[in-house]
Short mmCIF file of C-alpha atoms in Angstrom, two decimals:
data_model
loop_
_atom_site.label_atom_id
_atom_site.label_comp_id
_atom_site.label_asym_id
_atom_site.label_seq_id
_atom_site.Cartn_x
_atom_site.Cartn_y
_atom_site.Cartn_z
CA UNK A 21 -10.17 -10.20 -15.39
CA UNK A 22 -10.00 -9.70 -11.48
CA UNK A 23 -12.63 -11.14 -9.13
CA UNK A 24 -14.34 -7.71 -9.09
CA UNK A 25 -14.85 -7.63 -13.05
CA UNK A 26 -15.83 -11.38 -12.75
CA UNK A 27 -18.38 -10.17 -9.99
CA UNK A 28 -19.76 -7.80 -11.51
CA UNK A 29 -20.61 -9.64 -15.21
CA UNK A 30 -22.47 -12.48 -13.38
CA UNK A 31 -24.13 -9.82 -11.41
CA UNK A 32 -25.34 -8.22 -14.25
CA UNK A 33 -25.88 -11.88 -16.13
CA UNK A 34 -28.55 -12.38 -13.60
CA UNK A 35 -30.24 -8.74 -13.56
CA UNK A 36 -28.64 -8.06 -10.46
CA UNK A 37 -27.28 -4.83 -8.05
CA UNK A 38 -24.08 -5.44 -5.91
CA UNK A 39 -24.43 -5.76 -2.21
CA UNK A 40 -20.83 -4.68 -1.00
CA UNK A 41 -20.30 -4.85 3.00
CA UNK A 42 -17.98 -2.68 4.73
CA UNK A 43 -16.03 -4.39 8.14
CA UNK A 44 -12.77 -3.19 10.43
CA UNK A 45 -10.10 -6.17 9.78
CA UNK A 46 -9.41 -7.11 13.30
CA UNK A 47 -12.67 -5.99 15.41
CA UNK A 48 -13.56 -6.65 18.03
CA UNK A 49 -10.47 -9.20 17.28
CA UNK A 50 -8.98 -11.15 15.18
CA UNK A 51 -10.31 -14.27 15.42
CA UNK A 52 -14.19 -13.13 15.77
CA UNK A 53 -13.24 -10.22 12.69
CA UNK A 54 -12.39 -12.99 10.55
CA UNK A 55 -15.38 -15.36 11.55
CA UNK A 56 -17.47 -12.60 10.34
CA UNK A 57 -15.90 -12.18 7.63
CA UNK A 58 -16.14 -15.52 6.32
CA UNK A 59 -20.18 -15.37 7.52
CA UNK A 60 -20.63 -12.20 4.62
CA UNK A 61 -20.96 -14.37 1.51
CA UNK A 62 -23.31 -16.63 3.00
CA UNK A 63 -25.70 -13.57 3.79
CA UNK A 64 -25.74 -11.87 0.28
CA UNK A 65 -21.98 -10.15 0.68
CA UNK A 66 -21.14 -9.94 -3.47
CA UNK A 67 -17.69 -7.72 -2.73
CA UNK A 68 -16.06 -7.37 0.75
CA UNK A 69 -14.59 -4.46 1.76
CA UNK A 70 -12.19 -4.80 4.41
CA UNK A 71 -10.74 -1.74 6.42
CA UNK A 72 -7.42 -1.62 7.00
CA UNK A 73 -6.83 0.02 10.69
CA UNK A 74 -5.34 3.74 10.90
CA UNK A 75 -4.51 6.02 13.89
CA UNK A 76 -5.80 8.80 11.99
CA UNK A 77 -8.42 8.24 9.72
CA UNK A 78 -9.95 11.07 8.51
CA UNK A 79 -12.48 10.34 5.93
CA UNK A 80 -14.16 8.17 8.61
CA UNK A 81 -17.10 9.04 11.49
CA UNK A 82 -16.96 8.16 15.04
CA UNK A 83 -18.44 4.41 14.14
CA UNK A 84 -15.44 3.75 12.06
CA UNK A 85 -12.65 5.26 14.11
CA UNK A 86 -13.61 3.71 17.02
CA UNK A 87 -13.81 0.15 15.68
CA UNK A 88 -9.99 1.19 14.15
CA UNK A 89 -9.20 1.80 17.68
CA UNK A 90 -10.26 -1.50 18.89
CA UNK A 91 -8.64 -3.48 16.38
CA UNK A 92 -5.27 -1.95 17.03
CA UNK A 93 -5.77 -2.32 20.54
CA UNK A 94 -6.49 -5.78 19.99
CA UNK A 95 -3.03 -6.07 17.92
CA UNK A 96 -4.78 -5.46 14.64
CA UNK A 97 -2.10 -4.81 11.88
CA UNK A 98 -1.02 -4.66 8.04
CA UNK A 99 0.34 -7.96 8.16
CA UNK A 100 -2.57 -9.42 10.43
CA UNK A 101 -5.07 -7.53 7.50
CA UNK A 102 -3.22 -9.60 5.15
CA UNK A 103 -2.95 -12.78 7.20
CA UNK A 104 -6.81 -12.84 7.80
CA UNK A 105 -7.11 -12.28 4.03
CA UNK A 106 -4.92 -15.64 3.47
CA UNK A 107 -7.00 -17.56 6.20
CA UNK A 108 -10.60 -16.56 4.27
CA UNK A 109 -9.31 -17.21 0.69
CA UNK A 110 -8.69 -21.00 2.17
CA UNK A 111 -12.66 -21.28 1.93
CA UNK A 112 -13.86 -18.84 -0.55
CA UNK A 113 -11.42 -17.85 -3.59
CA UNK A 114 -14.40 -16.59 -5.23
CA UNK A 115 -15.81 -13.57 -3.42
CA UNK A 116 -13.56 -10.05 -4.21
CA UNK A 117 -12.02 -8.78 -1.51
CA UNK A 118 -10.69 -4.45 -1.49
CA UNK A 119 -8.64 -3.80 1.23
CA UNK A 120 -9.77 0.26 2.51
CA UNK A 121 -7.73 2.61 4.15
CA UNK A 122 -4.60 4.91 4.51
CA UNK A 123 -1.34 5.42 2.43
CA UNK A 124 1.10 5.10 5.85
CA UNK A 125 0.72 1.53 6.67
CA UNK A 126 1.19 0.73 3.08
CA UNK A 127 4.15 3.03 2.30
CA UNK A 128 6.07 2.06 5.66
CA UNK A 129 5.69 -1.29 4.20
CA UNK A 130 7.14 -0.34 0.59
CA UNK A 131 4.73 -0.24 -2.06
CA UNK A 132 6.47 -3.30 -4.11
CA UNK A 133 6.96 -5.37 -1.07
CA UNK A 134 2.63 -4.19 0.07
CA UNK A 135 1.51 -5.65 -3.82
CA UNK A 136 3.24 -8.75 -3.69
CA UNK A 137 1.62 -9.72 -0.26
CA UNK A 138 -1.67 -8.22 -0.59
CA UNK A 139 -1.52 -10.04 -4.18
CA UNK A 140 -0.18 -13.26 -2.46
CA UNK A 141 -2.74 -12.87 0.42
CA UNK A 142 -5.95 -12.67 -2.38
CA UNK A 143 -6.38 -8.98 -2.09
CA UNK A 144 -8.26 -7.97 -5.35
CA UNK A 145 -8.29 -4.23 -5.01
CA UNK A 146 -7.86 -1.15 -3.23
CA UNK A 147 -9.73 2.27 -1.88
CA UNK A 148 -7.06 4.42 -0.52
CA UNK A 149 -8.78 7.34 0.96
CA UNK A 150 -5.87 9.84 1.01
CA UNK A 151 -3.88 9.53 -2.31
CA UNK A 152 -5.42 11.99 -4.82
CA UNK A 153 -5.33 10.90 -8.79
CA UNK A 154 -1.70 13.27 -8.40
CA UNK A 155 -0.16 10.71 -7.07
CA UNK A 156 -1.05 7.53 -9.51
CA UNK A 157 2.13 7.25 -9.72
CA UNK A 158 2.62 6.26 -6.04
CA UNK A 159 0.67 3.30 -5.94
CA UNK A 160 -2.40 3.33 -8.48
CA UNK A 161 -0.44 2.47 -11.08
CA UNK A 162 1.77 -0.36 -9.61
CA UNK A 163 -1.39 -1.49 -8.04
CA UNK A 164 -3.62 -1.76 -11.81
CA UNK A 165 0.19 -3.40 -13.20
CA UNK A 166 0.26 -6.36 -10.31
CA UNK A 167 -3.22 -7.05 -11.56
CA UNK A 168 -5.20 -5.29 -8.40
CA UNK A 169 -7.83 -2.49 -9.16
CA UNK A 170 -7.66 0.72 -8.15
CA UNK A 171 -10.90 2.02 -7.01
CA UNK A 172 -11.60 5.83 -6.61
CA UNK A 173 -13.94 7.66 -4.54
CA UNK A 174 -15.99 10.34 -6.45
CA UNK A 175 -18.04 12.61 -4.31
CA UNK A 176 -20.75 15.24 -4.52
CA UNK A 177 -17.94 18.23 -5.50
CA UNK A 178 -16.54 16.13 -7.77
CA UNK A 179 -17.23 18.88 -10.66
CA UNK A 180 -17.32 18.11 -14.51
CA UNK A 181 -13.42 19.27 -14.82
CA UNK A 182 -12.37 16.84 -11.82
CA UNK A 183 -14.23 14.18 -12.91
CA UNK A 184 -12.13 13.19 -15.69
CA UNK A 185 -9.25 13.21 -13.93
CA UNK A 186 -10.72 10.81 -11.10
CA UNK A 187 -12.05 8.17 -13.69
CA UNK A 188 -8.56 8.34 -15.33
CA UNK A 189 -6.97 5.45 -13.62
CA UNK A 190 -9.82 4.13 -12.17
CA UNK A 191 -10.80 0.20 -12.65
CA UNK A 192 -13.17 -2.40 -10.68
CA UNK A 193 -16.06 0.07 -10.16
CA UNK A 194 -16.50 3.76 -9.30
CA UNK A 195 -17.50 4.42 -5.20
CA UNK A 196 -19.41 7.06 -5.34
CA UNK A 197 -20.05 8.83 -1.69
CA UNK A 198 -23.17 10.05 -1.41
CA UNK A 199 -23.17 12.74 1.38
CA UNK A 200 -21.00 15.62 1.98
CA UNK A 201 -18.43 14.56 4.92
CA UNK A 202 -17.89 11.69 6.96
CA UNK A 203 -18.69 8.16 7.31
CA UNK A 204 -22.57 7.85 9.13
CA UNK A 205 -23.20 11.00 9.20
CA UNK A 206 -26.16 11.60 7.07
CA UNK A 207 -29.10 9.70 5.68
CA UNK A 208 -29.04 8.83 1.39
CA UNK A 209 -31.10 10.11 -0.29
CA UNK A 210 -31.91 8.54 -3.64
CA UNK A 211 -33.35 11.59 -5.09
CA UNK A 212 -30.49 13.30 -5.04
CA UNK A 213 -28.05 10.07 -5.51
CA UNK A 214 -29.48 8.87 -9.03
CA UNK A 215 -28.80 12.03 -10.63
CA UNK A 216 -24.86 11.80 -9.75
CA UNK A 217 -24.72 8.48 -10.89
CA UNK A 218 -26.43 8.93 -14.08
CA UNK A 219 -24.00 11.98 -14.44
CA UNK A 220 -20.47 9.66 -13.48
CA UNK A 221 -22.10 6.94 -15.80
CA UNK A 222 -22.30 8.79 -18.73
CA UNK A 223 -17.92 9.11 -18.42
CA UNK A 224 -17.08 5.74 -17.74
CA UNK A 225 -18.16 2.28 -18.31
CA UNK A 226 -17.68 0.95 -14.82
CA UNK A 227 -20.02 0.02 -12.42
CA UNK A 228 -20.97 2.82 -9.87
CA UNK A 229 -21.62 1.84 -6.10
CA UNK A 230 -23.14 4.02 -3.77
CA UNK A 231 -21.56 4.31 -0.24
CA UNK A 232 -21.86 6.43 3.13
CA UNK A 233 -25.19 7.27 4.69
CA UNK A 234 -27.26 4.12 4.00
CA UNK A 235 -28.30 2.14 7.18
CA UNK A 236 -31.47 -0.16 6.55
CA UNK A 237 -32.44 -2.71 4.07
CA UNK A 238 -35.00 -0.26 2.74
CA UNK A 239 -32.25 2.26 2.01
CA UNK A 240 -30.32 -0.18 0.43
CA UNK A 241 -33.45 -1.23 -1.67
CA UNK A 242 -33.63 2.66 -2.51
CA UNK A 243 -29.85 3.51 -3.44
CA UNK A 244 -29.26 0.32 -5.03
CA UNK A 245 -32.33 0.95 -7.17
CA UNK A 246 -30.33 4.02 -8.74
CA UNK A 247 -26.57 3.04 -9.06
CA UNK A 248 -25.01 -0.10 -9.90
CA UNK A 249 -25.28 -1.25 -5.88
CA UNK A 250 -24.46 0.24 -2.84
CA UNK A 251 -21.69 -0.07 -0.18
CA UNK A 252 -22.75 -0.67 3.74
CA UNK A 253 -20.55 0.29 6.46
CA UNK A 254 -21.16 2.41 9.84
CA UNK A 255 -24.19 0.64 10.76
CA UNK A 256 -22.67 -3.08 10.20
CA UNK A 257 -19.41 -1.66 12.06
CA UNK A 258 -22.01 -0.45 14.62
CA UNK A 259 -23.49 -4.35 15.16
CA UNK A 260 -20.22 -5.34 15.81
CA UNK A 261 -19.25 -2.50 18.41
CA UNK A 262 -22.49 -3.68 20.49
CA UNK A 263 -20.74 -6.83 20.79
CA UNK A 264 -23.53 -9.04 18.72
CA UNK A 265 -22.58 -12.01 17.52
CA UNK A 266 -21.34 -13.57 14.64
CA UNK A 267 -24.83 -14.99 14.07
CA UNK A 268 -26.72 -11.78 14.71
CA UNK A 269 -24.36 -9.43 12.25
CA UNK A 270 -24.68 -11.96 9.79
CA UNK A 271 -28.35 -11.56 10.13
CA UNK A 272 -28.54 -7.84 9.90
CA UNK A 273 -25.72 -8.20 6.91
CA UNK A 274 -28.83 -10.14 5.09
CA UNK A 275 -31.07 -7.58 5.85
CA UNK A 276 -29.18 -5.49 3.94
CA UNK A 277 -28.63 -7.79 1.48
CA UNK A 278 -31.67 -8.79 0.43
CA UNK A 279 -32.89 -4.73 0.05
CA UNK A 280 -30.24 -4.16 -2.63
CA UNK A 281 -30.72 -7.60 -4.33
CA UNK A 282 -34.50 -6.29 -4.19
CA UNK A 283 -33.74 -3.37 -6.03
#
């Protein structure tokens, strides 16, 4: 059982949706990027999603990219992703951790080589945007062997003769994005969310989270209410592109928090 599965059962032990947080490894910099990271649990955080700078991100809105940009500016890197991994699982070996991104970084590194580290480093699964369920072979299934999950994204076109094919090699939970495009660029709506879930639940047995489009703690509240829990990304990412604190994000991360714990 990973962290995520273990996550998950005392989640729904207690009656409770997942509050997952979305953050840019490495923004504004390292050493503030991991301070915040370390602040999510303590606000509500139950999974951590940590993103995993690309030059060319393409799933992602201008939010997203631009906080990519910064990190890599700053230095940001695989390795660094990985180190500030290491440094957070010194103080909290509990809370899952899925590293988000793009197939480059990883397959410059060698996939073997990438498993081992992010394995070593406390990584407990992965969301990689840009390798279709085609490719399992690639890394999804090296990935579920070295005892990592492999989480999928299922969208709004994902028909009923896709949809097998996505769950196939799926484990940890199901993300299911809940708009048409890209990262903060369009409100949830939980009227049209619940019925999607309902549909992806009645093929698999995994959780489903909700991600993209929900900014506010009543949003959370409303999406969570529907799925499993919900994912929160752009408008943390956005926080920490004003330049607020560690304190502040924190506070708006338990905001957010406490709307899809109300749920």
């Amino acid at each position: 059982m990973t962290r995520i599965d273990a996550k998950f059962a005392a989640l729904k032990a207690e009656g409770k949706k997942a509050f997952v947080s979305y953050v840019m490894a490495g923004d504004p910099d390292y050493a503030q990027s991991l301070e915040i990271v370390k602040a999510l649990p303590k606000a509500g955080v139950d999974i951590i999603e940590l993103g995993l700078p690309f030059t060319d991100p393409m799933a992602d809105g201008e939010t997203i990219q631009l906080a990519g940009q910064r990190a890599l500016a700053g230095g940001q890197s695989l390795q660094k992703t990985l180190d500030l991994a290491t440094e957070f699982r010194k103080e909290d070996d509990t809370t899952p951790i899925v590293l988000m991104g793009y197939y480059n970084p990883i397959y410059n590194r060698g996939v073997d080589t990438f498993l081992a580290d992010a394995k070593a480093a406390g990584i407990d699964g992965l969301i990689v945007v840009d390798l279709p369920p085609e490719e399992d072979d690639e890394l999804c299934i090296p990935a579920q062997a070295a005892g990592l999950n492999f989480i999928r994204l299922a969208t709004p076109t994902t028909d009923e003769k896709r949809l097998p094919k996505v769950l196939q090699n799926t484990s940890g939970f199901v993300y299911y994005v809940s708009v048409t495009g890209i990262t903060g660029s369009a409100e949830a709506q939980a009227g049209n969310v619940g019925p999607e879930v309902a549909r992806i639940k009645s093929a698999t047995d995994l959780p489903v989270i909700v991600g993209f489009g929900i900014n506010t703690p009543e949003a959370a509240e409303n999406i969570a209410s529907v799925a499993d829990g919900c994912v929160v990304g752009s408008a943390i990412v956005k926080e920490i592109g004003a330049g607020k604190s560690v304190e502040e994000v924190a506070g708006f991360v338990a905001s957010l928090a406490e709307g899809a714990h109300r749920a």
